[in-house]
């Protein structure tokens, strides 16, 4: 089986098992070997994902913001080591934050998206770039600039404001005139949440079934995590950066040179592997973009289901393309054998890992935390009974749940192939 066949089989099995909704593009040595949509763009209206479906791309936006700054440096309108306070009114000069610090997440600027008030209130309310900047200016630095690396969306909002100040254009207009149009990225733009974007997927989460995610007002993210795009446009974007179609050789080198902490400008870098990659999470969407310079390889994963492990899928497709061994997902036939459901329900724990197993509507559900500590409740379905154990497969995410038939012990093999054994702490929960 060649790479193309194996990648297609991998994704087909995930899609058939309800483990992937979204679009995937894989390219190797200048040839696109997969460009396909899977599952539903909208559960509410039963619209399918296709290669032209647009997705909110979250922090994949940062590579565009970083490129805009490098363009302005290239045009001699700013210098990467300029102090931010010379551009942002009332930004404390004593903080000593430079443009370079913001680009490389070494500024120490507090990230508002990790504050409790953001999740409880701020993300749901209309805002403005000015309001966000004022919040950022009011907070103390987390560390001295240049002395550490801490990922910060707030830093990229400061860069958004800087782009507008230097160019005398709205952020969206600057990108349109200097990046989108020149590179013919016709399906890429800024999502302000008000303007209708045709073919834009709806984001989803999971609580027993597919649901709407928590609301985020799109006036907030902007140059930190506020864009939409397609897999095809993101592939064109990586090709433009790789081939120097936008930035000169010096600026391209700066973008893809790792700073302490492994971050360049808009990308996480692995010099040993020759890869640049980034995640892109925003309410209802999770994405991963990877390119390998040595192999001329690009993988784009865009999903409108926020429980999806886009990073794991990206890594597997990357390894398949390089002809490395990967544990392939399996097609399953679910069992009709009688199972002692209520014996299995309860609370299971092992150190920090917690799972609550519930019975309802003739189905067995598990509640667990996933990325960023968010809780999800999803169905687990029986496959087989063997050796005094009952084997289940979960819905929405490709995990294994193995109970002993006395319901006192639960083994979980997660999507990353890590096994944990949990013991029942509390009996029946129904």
XYZ file of C-alpha atoms in Angstrom:
430
model
C 0.000 0.000 0.000
C 1.524 3.349 -1.021
C 1.416 6.561 1.029
C -1.621 7.956 -0.754
C -3.643 4.782 -0.257
C -2.645 4.502 3.398
C -3.486 8.133 4.133
C -6.856 7.749 2.418
C -7.607 4.568 4.360
C -6.566 6.192 7.647
C -8.884 9.152 7.129
C -11.751 7.043 5.744
C -11.719 4.826 8.846
C -11.705 7.866 11.159
C -14.597 9.441 9.267
C -16.628 6.210 9.195
C -16.167 5.843 12.963
C -17.380 9.426 13.580
C -13.882 10.393 14.721
C -13.299 13.219 12.270
C -15.281 16.158 10.934
C -13.352 18.616 8.818
C -10.906 18.881 5.939
C -7.456 17.420 5.384
C -4.772 18.282 2.851
C -1.467 16.458 2.498
C 1.268 17.380 0.028
C 4.659 15.794 -0.599
C 7.378 16.984 -2.946
C 5.070 19.425 -4.699
C 2.237 16.932 -5.229
C -1.063 17.069 -3.336
C -1.831 13.479 -2.301
C -5.006 14.201 -0.309
C -7.454 17.120 -0.308
C -10.765 15.995 1.121
C -13.669 17.014 3.326
C -15.171 14.613 5.886
C -18.295 14.623 8.012
C -20.545 17.599 8.522
C -19.888 21.296 8.183
C -23.143 21.854 10.083
C -24.911 19.271 12.231
C -27.856 21.642 12.499
C -28.440 21.790 8.738
C -26.746 18.491 7.719
C -24.281 20.202 5.352
C -21.189 18.224 4.422
C -17.595 19.399 4.623
C -15.850 19.781 1.248
C -12.429 21.078 0.135
C -13.945 24.573 -0.250
C -15.332 24.669 3.309
C -13.869 27.507 5.381
C -12.895 27.053 9.024
C -12.013 29.370 11.866
C -8.294 28.658 12.134
C -7.563 30.032 15.614
C -3.876 30.585 16.299
C -2.805 29.626 12.777
C -3.583 33.342 12.392
C -0.298 34.121 14.152
C 1.797 33.167 11.127
C -0.038 35.828 9.088
C 0.399 38.466 11.803
C 4.098 37.632 12.092
C 4.489 37.850 8.306
C 2.790 41.267 8.306
C 5.300 42.548 10.876
C 8.207 41.150 8.860
C 6.834 42.837 5.732
C 6.768 46.174 7.556
C 10.363 45.598 8.672
C 11.258 44.664 5.100
C 9.664 47.944 3.972
C 11.763 49.775 6.618
C 8.648 51.057 8.405
C 9.704 49.523 11.711
C 12.529 47.546 13.268
C 12.034 44.218 15.051
C 13.940 45.497 18.074
C 11.921 48.694 18.453
C 10.301 49.195 21.849
C 6.544 48.692 21.849
C 5.894 51.850 23.857
C 6.969 53.934 20.839
C 3.916 52.614 18.961
C 1.334 51.794 21.665
C 0.166 54.867 23.574
C 0.765 54.685 27.324
C 2.403 51.263 27.173
C 4.846 51.455 30.108
C 8.337 52.171 28.764
C 9.958 50.623 31.821
C 8.676 47.219 30.798
C 11.236 47.117 27.979
C 9.119 45.032 25.605
C 10.262 44.900 21.972
C 8.513 43.731 18.809
C 10.854 40.725 18.791
C 9.707 39.793 22.299
C 6.056 39.805 21.217
C 6.715 37.755 18.068
C 8.661 35.104 19.974
C 6.394 34.945 23.081
C 9.287 36.133 25.245
C 7.715 39.440 26.330
C 6.197 38.360 29.644
C 2.906 40.029 28.648
C 0.018 38.418 30.529
C -2.290 36.327 28.338
C -5.910 37.337 28.938
C -7.243 34.059 27.455
C -5.922 32.149 30.474
C -7.643 34.377 33.022
C -10.892 33.136 34.645
C -12.666 36.376 33.731
C -12.035 35.696 30.040
C -13.836 32.339 30.021
C -16.590 33.403 32.388
C -17.379 36.783 30.859
C -14.952 38.575 28.548
C -14.999 36.191 25.573
C -18.793 36.433 25.295
C -19.010 40.227 25.048
C -18.356 42.603 22.133
C -15.049 44.384 22.511
C -12.559 46.443 20.547
C -8.845 46.251 19.985
C -8.455 49.380 22.105
C -10.264 47.794 25.071
C -8.144 44.666 24.806
C -4.932 46.700 24.671
C -5.990 48.691 27.745
C -6.552 45.416 29.652
C -3.111 44.159 28.595
C -1.399 47.428 29.596
C -2.979 47.285 33.066
C -1.473 43.890 33.942
C 2.032 43.322 35.306
C 4.543 41.359 33.252
C 4.844 37.675 34.127
C 8.640 37.811 33.754
C 11.386 40.117 32.526
C 11.277 40.401 28.708
C 13.703 38.021 27.033
C 14.259 35.909 30.162
C 11.647 33.228 29.478
C 9.106 32.025 26.905
C 5.374 31.910 27.650
C 2.777 31.618 24.906
C 0.652 34.770 24.812
C -2.335 35.669 22.652
C -2.167 39.126 24.204
C 1.241 39.688 22.621
C -0.211 39.099 19.168
C -3.043 41.546 19.853
C -0.376 44.150 20.611
C 1.195 43.270 17.248
C -2.217 43.722 15.614
C -2.431 47.229 17.039
C 1.141 47.929 15.956
C 0.363 46.893 12.344
C -2.585 49.296 12.276
C -0.502 52.105 13.771
C 2.441 51.752 11.373
C 0.466 51.053 8.190
C -2.400 53.474 8.950
C -4.766 50.711 7.778
C -7.134 48.369 9.621
C -5.446 45.018 10.261
C -7.788 43.217 7.864
C -7.186 45.740 5.093
C -3.418 45.526 5.468
C -3.499 41.743 5.147
C -5.890 41.926 2.206
C -3.694 44.321 0.235
C -0.298 42.909 1.182
C -0.873 39.165 1.639
C -4.265 37.807 0.550
C -4.494 39.500 -2.864
C -0.842 39.127 -3.914
C -0.869 35.422 -3.014
C -4.430 34.866 -4.316
C -5.705 33.580 -0.982
C -9.302 34.143 -2.040
C -10.893 32.088 0.747
C -8.990 33.586 3.664
C -9.955 36.543 5.817
C -10.732 37.974 9.247
C -13.911 36.679 10.883
C -15.494 39.467 12.914
C -18.570 37.353 13.710
C -20.971 39.814 12.082
C -20.108 39.630 8.419
C -21.542 36.588 6.642
C -18.768 34.310 5.388
C -20.041 31.928 2.722
C -19.192 28.239 3.139
C -18.003 28.809 6.724
C -18.313 25.673 8.848
C -20.139 25.766 12.165
C -18.060 24.882 15.204
C -19.184 22.018 17.446
C -18.527 20.504 20.838
C -19.751 17.292 22.476
C -22.081 16.637 25.389
C -23.664 13.225 24.778
C -24.123 14.369 21.163
C -22.799 17.118 18.919
C -23.737 20.529 20.356
C -22.969 24.204 19.801
C -19.753 25.301 21.570
C -19.529 28.091 24.120
C -19.975 31.438 22.392
C -16.971 33.616 21.612
C -17.446 37.142 20.301
C -15.211 37.417 17.259
C -14.488 41.104 17.854
C -11.815 39.932 20.318
C -9.344 37.531 18.589
C -8.188 39.564 15.550
C -4.470 39.021 14.805
C -4.055 36.489 17.610
C -6.638 33.875 16.601
C -9.354 35.549 14.516
C -8.984 34.344 10.917
C -10.771 31.832 8.703
C -9.347 29.902 5.770
C -9.500 26.663 3.780
C -7.040 23.796 3.661
C -6.189 24.747 0.067
C -5.439 28.371 0.953
C -3.290 27.325 3.914
C -1.327 25.030 1.617
C -0.803 27.963 -0.773
C 0.301 30.010 2.238
C 2.969 27.480 3.230
C 4.173 27.272 -0.379
C 4.470 31.069 -0.572
C 6.542 31.170 2.632
C 8.659 28.192 1.624
C 9.436 29.651 -1.808
C 10.011 33.275 -0.771
C 7.007 34.666 -2.651
C 6.174 37.146 0.107
C 9.224 37.679 2.306
C 12.838 38.061 1.280
C 15.435 35.507 2.281
C 16.491 37.397 5.410
C 12.935 37.822 6.737
C 12.045 34.211 5.905
C 15.081 33.083 7.858
C 14.004 35.151 10.872
C 10.487 33.693 10.766
C 11.815 30.117 10.799
C 14.728 30.503 13.233
C 13.932 29.107 16.675
C 14.267 31.370 19.676
C 14.675 30.034 23.237
C 11.579 27.927 23.867
C 11.452 26.636 20.296
C 9.271 29.385 18.805
C 10.229 31.416 15.747
C 7.888 34.145 14.548
C 4.399 32.633 14.243
C 5.632 29.004 14.265
C 6.844 26.303 16.635
C 10.081 24.918 15.204
C 11.981 21.653 15.415
C 15.374 22.126 13.832
C 16.345 18.458 14.056
C 13.290 17.412 12.045
C 13.250 20.521 9.869
C 9.617 21.190 10.734
C 7.498 24.253 11.414
C 4.052 23.689 12.866
C 1.267 25.368 14.808
C -2.008 24.474 16.454
C -5.131 26.575 15.997
C -7.878 26.204 18.615
C -10.948 28.382 19.004
C -14.387 27.515 20.370
C -15.767 24.649 18.267
C -12.658 24.269 16.062
C -9.271 22.595 16.402
C -6.575 22.666 13.731
C -2.969 21.719 13.073
C -0.617 22.871 10.307
C 2.788 21.279 9.715
C 5.427 21.730 7.052
C 8.758 19.977 6.684
C 11.355 21.901 4.713
C 13.693 18.954 4.136
C 10.957 16.756 2.687
C 8.885 19.494 0.981
C 5.903 18.180 2.948
C 2.783 19.931 4.220
C -0.089 18.561 6.336
C -3.202 20.668 7.039
C -5.829 19.418 9.521
C -8.944 21.573 9.995
C -11.730 20.267 12.233
C -15.015 21.821 13.310
C -15.355 19.444 16.280
C -13.329 20.670 19.243
C -12.749 17.252 20.837
C -10.795 16.097 17.768
C -7.046 15.481 18.406
C -5.882 17.380 15.318
C -2.253 17.200 16.477
C -2.309 13.388 16.665
C -3.943 13.029 13.242
C -1.412 15.456 11.768
C 1.484 13.542 13.298
C 0.201 10.217 11.983
C -0.297 11.514 8.440
C 3.168 13.084 8.591
C 4.704 9.756 9.571
C 2.743 7.837 6.938
C 3.972 10.261 4.269
C 7.548 9.619 5.398
C 6.867 5.845 5.239
C 7.181 5.417 9.005
C 5.075 2.932 10.959
C 1.781 4.168 12.379
C -0.880 2.363 14.391
C -3.788 2.455 11.963
C -7.338 2.979 13.261
C -9.568 -0.091 12.976
C -12.992 -0.620 11.465
C -15.202 -2.049 14.205
C -18.362 -4.112 14.491
C -20.200 -3.284 17.700
C -21.420 -6.108 19.918
C -25.016 -6.992 20.768
C -23.954 -9.168 23.711
C -25.757 -8.420 26.976
C -23.539 -6.316 29.206
C -24.069 -5.571 32.934
C -24.263 -1.839 32.360
C -25.160 -0.708 35.856
C -22.311 -2.657 37.376
C -19.924 -0.525 35.316
C -21.269 2.907 36.241
C -19.433 4.932 38.832
C -16.513 7.274 39.420
C -13.067 6.000 38.533
C -9.787 7.652 39.533
C -6.038 7.258 39.168
C -3.890 10.131 40.433
C -5.098 13.179 38.453
C -7.144 11.178 35.935
C -10.896 11.043 36.548
C -13.731 9.406 34.622
C -17.420 9.332 35.529
C -19.394 6.547 33.844
C -23.135 7.155 33.508
C -26.110 5.158 32.261
C -28.955 6.922 30.446
C -31.332 6.427 27.562
C -30.117 2.812 27.183
C -26.583 4.051 26.555
C -23.362 4.185 28.549
C -21.580 7.545 28.720
C -18.259 8.695 30.122
C -17.442 12.210 31.344
C -13.769 13.180 31.168
C -11.636 16.275 30.806
C -9.641 16.791 27.635
C -7.471 19.603 26.276
C -7.354 22.738 28.452
C -9.253 20.798 31.149
C -12.591 21.092 29.345
C -15.169 18.422 30.237
C -16.839 16.281 27.582
C -19.539 13.642 27.964
C -19.653 11.076 25.181
C -21.012 7.616 24.517
C -18.929 4.450 24.795
C -20.134 1.409 22.846
C -19.413 -2.304 23.507
C -17.277 -4.217 21.049
C -16.699 -7.604 22.694
C -16.461 -9.540 25.950
C -13.368 -11.683 26.501
C -11.235 -12.921 29.408
C -13.561 -11.440 32.043
C -13.263 -8.035 30.422
C -15.657 -5.971 28.351
C -14.191 -3.779 25.606
C -15.756 -0.472 24.563
C -14.986 2.085 21.900
C -15.904 5.730 22.406
C -17.872 7.978 20.085
C -16.337 11.179 18.606
C -12.777 10.338 19.731
C -10.829 7.155 18.999
C -10.263 5.763 22.511
C -10.525 2.296 24.127
C -12.304 1.616 27.429
C -11.780 -1.790 29.054
C -13.744 -2.767 32.189
C -13.392 -5.882 34.281
C -16.772 -7.571 34.512
C -17.059 -6.770 38.208
C -16.908 -3.092 37.298
C -14.141 -2.298 39.763
C -11.342 -1.483 37.335
C -11.205 0.547 34.115
C -8.336 0.722 31.629
C -8.322 3.623 29.191
C -6.136 3.696 26.099
C -6.339 7.244 24.833
C -5.909 8.507 21.295
C -2.180 9.023 21.953
C -1.882 5.281 22.797
C -1.187 5.983 26.477
C -2.727 3.448 28.880
C -4.050 4.358 32.326
C -5.636 2.030 34.881
C -8.333 3.595 37.081
C -10.015 2.130 40.162
C -13.656 2.621 41.058
C -14.016 5.093 43.936
C -17.754 5.626 44.065
C -20.515 3.239 43.109
C -23.508 3.696 40.831
C -24.123 7.011 39.133
C -27.264 7.060 36.980
